[in-house]
Short mmCIF file of C-alpha atoms and ligand atoms in Angstrom, two decimals:
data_model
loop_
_atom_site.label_atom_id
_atom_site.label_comp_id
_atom_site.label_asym_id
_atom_site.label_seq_id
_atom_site.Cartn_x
_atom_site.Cartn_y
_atom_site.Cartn_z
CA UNK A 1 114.93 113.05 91.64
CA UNK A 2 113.44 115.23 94.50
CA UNK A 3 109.96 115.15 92.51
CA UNK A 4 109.98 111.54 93.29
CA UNK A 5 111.18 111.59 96.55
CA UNK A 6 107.82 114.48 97.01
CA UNK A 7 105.79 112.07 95.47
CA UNK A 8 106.85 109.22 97.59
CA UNK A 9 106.12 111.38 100.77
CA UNK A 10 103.08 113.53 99.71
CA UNK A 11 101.09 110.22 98.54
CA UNK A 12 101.61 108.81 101.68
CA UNK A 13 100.76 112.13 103.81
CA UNK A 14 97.52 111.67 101.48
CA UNK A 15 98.95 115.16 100.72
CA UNK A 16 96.96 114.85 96.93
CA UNK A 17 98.07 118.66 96.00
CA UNK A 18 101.39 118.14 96.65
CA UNK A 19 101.57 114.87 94.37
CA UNK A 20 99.76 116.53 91.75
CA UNK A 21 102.44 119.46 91.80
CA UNK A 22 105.38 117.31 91.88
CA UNK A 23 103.91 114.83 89.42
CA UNK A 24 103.54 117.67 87.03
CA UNK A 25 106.77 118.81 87.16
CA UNK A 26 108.54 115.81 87.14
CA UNK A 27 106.78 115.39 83.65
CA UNK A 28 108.56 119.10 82.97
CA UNK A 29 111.56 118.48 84.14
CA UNK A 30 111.34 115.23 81.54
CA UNK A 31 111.18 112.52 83.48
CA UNK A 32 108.42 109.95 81.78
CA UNK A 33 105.50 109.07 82.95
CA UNK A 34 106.09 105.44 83.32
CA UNK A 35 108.92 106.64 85.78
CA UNK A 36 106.58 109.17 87.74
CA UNK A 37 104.41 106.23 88.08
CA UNK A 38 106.49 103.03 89.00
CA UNK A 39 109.44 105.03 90.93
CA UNK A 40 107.37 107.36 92.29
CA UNK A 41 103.40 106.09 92.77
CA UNK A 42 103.17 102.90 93.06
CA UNK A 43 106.35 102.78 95.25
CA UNK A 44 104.39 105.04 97.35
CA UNK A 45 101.22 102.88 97.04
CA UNK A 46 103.23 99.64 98.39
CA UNK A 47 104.47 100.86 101.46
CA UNK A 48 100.89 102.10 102.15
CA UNK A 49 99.75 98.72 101.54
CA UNK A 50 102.56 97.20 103.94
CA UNK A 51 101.85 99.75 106.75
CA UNK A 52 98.17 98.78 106.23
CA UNK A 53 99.31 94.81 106.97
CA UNK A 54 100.78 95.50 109.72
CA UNK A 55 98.24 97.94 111.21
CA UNK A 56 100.63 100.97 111.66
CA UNK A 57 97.87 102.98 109.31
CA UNK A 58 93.75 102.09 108.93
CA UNK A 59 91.31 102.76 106.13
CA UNK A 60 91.03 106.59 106.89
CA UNK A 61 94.96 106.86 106.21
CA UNK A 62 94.63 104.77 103.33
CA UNK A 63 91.52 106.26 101.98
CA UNK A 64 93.50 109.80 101.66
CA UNK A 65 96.51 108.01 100.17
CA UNK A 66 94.07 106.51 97.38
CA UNK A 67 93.28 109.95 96.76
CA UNK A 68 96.08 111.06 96.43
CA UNK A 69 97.17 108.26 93.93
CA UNK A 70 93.99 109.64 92.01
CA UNK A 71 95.10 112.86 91.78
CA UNK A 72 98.24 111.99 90.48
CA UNK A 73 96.56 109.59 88.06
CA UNK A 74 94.50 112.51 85.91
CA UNK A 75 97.62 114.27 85.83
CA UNK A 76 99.38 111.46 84.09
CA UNK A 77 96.41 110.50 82.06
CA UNK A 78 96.74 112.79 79.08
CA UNK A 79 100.45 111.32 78.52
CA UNK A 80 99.53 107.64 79.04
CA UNK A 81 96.66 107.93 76.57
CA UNK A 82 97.02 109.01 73.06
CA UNK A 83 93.68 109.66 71.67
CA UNK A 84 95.07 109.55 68.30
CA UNK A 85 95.80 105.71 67.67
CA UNK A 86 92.30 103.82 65.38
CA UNK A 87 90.49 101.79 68.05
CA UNK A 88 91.79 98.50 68.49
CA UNK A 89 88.76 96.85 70.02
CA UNK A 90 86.30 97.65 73.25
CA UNK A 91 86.93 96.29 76.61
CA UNK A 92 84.21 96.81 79.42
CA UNK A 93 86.14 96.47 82.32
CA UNK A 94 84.93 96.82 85.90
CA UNK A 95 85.73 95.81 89.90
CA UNK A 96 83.31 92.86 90.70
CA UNK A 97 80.74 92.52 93.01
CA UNK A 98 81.77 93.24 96.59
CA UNK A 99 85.26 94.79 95.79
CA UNK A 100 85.60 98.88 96.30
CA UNK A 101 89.35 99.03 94.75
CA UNK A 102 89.82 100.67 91.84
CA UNK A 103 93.09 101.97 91.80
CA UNK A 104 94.63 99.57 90.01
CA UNK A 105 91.64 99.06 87.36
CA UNK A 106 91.77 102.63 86.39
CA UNK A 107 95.01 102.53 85.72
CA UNK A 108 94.46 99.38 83.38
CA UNK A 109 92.04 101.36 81.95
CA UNK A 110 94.47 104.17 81.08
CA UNK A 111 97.00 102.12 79.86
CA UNK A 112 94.59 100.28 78.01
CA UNK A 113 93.42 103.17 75.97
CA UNK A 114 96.55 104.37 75.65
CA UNK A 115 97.32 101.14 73.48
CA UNK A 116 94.37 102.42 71.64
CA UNK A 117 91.48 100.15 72.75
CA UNK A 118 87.74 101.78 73.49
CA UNK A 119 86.97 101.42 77.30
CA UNK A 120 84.09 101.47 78.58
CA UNK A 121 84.46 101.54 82.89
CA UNK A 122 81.73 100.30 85.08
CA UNK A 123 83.19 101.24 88.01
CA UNK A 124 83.53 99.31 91.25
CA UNK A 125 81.16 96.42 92.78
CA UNK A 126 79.59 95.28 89.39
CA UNK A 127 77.33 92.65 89.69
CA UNK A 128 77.29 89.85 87.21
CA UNK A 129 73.94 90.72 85.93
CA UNK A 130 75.40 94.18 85.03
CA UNK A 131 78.23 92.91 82.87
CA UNK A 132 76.12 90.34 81.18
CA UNK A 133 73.79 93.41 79.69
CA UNK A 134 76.38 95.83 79.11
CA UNK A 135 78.24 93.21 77.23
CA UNK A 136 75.44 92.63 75.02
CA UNK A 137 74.40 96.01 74.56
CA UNK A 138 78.06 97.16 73.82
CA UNK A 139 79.46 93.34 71.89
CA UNK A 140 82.89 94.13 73.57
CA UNK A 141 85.23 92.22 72.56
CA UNK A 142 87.07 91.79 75.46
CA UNK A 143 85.53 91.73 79.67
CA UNK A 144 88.48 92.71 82.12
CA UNK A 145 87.57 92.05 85.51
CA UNK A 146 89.52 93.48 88.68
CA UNK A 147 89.51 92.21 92.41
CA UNK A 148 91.79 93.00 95.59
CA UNK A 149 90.36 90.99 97.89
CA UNK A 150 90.38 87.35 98.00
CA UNK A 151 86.93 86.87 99.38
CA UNK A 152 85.62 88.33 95.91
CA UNK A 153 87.92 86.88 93.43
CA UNK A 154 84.84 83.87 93.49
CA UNK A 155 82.95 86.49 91.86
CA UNK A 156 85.36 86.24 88.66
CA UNK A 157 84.48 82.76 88.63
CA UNK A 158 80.25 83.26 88.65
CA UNK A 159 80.66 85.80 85.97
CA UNK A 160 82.32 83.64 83.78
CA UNK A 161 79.69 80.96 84.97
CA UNK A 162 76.87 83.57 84.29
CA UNK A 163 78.07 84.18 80.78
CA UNK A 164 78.44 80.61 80.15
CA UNK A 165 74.54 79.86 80.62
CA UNK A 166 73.94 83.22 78.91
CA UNK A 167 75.74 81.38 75.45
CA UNK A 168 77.92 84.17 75.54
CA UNK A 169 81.30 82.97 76.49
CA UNK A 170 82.83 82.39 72.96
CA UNK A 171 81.77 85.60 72.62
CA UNK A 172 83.84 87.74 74.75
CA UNK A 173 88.02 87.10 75.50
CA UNK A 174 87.68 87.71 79.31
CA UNK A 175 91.25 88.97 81.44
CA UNK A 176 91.33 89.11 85.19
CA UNK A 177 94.01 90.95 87.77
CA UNK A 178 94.44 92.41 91.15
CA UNK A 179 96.87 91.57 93.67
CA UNK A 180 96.14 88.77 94.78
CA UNK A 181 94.86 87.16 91.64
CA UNK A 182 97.38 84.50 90.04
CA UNK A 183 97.84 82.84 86.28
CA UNK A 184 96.54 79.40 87.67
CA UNK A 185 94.01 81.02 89.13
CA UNK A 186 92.75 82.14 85.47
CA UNK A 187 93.85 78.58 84.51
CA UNK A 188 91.54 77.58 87.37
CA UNK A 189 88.49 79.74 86.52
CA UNK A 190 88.74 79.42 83.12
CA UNK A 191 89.53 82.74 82.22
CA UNK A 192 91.49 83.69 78.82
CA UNK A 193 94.27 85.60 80.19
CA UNK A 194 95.86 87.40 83.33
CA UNK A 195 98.21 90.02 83.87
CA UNK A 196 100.31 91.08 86.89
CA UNK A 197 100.29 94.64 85.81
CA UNK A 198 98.42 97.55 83.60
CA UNK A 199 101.24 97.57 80.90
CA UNK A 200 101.13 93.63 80.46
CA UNK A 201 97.99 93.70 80.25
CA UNK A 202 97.55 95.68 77.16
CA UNK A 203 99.96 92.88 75.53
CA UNK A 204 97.66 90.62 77.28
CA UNK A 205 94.33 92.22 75.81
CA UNK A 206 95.86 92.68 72.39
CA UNK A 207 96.83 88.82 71.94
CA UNK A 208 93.06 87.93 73.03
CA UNK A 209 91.52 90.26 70.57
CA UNK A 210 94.03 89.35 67.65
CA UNK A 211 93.01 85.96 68.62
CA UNK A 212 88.94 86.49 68.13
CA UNK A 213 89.52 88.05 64.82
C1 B12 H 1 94.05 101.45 98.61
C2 B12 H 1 93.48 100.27 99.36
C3 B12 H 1 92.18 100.37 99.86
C4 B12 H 1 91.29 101.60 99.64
C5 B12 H 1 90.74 101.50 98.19
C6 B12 H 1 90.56 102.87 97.57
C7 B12 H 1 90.28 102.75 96.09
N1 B12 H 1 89.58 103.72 95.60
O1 B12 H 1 90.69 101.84 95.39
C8 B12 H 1 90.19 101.40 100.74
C9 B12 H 1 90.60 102.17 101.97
C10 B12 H 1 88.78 101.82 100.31
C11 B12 H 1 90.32 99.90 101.03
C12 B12 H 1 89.33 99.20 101.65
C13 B12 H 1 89.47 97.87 102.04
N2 B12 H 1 90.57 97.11 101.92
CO1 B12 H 1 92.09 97.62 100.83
N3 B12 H 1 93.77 98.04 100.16
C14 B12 H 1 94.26 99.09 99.53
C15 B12 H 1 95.77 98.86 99.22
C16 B12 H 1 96.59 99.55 100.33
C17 B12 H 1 96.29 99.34 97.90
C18 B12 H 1 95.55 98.83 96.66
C19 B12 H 1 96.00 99.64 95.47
O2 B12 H 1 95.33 100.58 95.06
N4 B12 H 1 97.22 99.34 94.97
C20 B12 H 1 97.82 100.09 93.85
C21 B12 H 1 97.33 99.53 92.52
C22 B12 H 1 97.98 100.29 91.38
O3 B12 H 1 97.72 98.18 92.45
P1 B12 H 1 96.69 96.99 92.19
O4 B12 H 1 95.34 97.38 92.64
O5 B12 H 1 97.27 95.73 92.66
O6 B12 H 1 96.59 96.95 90.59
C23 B12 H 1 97.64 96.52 89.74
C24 B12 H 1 97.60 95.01 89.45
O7 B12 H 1 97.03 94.25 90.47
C25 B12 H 1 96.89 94.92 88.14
N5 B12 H 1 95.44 94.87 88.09
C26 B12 H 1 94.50 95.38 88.91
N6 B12 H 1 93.26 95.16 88.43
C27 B12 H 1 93.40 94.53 87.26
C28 B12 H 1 92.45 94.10 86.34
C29 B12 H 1 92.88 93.46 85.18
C30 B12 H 1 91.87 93.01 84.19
C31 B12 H 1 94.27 93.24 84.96
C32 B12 H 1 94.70 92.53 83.75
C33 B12 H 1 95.22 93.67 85.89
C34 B12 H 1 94.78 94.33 87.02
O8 B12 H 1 97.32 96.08 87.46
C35 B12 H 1 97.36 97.16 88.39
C36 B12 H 1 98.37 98.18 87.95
O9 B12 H 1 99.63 97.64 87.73
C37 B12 H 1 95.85 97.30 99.29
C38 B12 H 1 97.24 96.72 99.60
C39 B12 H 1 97.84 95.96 98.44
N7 B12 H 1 99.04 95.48 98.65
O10 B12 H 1 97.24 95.76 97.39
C40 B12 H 1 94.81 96.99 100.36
C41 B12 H 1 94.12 95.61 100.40
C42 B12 H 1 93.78 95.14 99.01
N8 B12 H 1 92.87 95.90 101.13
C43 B12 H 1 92.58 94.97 101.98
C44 B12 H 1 91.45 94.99 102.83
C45 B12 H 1 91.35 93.86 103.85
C46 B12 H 1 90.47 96.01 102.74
C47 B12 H 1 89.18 96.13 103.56
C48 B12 H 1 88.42 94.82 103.79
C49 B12 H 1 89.59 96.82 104.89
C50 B12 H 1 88.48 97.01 105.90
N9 B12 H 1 88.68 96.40 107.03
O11 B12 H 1 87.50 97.67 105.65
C51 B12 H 1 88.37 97.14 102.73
C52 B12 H 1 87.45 96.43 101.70
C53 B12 H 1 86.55 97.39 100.95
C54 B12 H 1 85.87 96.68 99.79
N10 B12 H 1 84.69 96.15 99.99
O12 B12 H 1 86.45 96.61 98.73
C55 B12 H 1 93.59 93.80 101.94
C56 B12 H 1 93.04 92.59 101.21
C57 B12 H 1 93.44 91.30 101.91
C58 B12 H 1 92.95 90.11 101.15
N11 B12 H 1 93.85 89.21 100.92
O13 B12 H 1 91.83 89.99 100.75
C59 B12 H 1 94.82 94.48 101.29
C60 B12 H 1 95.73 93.53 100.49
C61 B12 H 1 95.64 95.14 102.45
C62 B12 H 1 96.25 94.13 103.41
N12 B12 H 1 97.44 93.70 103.18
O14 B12 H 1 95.61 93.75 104.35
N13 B12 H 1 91.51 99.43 100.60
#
């Protein structure tokens, strides 16, 4: 238990050796990974995000706690993904326009591909323009789309717009998330699914894909 309680403390320090240490042997000393990550990380990750609200820590502080979470992250990687399951479908997932987090979309991305689907990650700030042609270069079957700030989650919204006068909309099973996104708000935009979280959302993905075939 004192891996977590290093975790807890060296992701908020921003201390990113010291997570990746402790996350490693944690995963030695058996805990799982799913543990490491929900007791451990993202505990970690929320009381950044509450000292952040209440302006006890700024972007800086944050910044090396997000790095920190990263380093972490490629630690757990290899045990969250097993390369070894037949591909289940390809998702092109990206942060839209405007939005820089990608925490949280990364590790949909992991989880994602450890329920065996092909990924392909655009990254952060991803224009509508750019999803449109990667979509129809790569016929995904599924576009996940991430925001954490509510003064971009309009950009889910002109994406799905763009792809409507692009004819491509029946095309593609599209899933949103990020904090602040909500299920009516998919209801709202018109979006297939949501998920709260990275492991719901490879039910979430899987239902949309079983439902294209
Ligand atoms: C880390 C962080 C940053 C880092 C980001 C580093 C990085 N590489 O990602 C930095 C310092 C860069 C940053 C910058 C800013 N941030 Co910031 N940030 C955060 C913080 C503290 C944590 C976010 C995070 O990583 N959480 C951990 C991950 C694991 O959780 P998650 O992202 O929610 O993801 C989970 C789910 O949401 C879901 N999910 C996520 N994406 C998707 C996608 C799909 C398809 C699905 C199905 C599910 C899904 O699954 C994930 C895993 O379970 C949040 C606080 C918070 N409570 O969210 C603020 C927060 C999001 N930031 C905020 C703000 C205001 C900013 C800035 C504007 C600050 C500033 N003044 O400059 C800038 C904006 C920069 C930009 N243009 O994007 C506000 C947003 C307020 C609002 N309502 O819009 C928050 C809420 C903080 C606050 N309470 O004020 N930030």
């Amino acid at each position: 238990m004192d891996y977590i309680i290093n975790i807890v403390e060296d992701l908020q320090a921003g201390n990113a050796e010291g997570v990746k240490t402790n996350v490693e042997q944690a995963l030695e000393s058996g805990m799982s990974a799913d543990e490491v990550l929900q007791q451990g990380m993202m505990k970690a990750m929320a009381v950044v995000g509450e000292k952040f609200k209440k302006d006890e820590i700024f972007v800086p502080e944050v910044l090396v706690a997000a790095r920190a979470m990263k380093r972490g992250m490629k630690v757990l990687k290899p045990v969250l993904v097993d390369d070894k399951v037949e591909s289940q479908g390809t998702v092109l997932l990206g942060t839209v326009k405007g939005d820089l987090h990608d925490i949280g979309k990364n590790l949909v991305g992991m989880m994602l591909e450890g329920g065996g689907f092909e990924v392909i990650d655009m990254g952060v700030d991803v224009e509508a323009a750019e999803f449109v042609a990667k979509l129809k270069e790569e016929q995904a079957d599924v576009l996940a789309m991430s925001a954490l700030l509510t003064t971009t989650m309009p950009e889910m919204k002109n994406v799905i717009d763009v792809l409507k006068e692009e004819g491509l909309r029946d095309k593609v099973k599209v899933i949103i998330g990020g904090a602040p996104v909500t299920c009516d708000y998919a209801d709202q935009i018109e979006a297939d699914a949501y998920a709260k979280d990275a492991a719901s959302a490879v039910d979430k993905v899987k239902e949309a894909v079983t439902s294209l075939k």
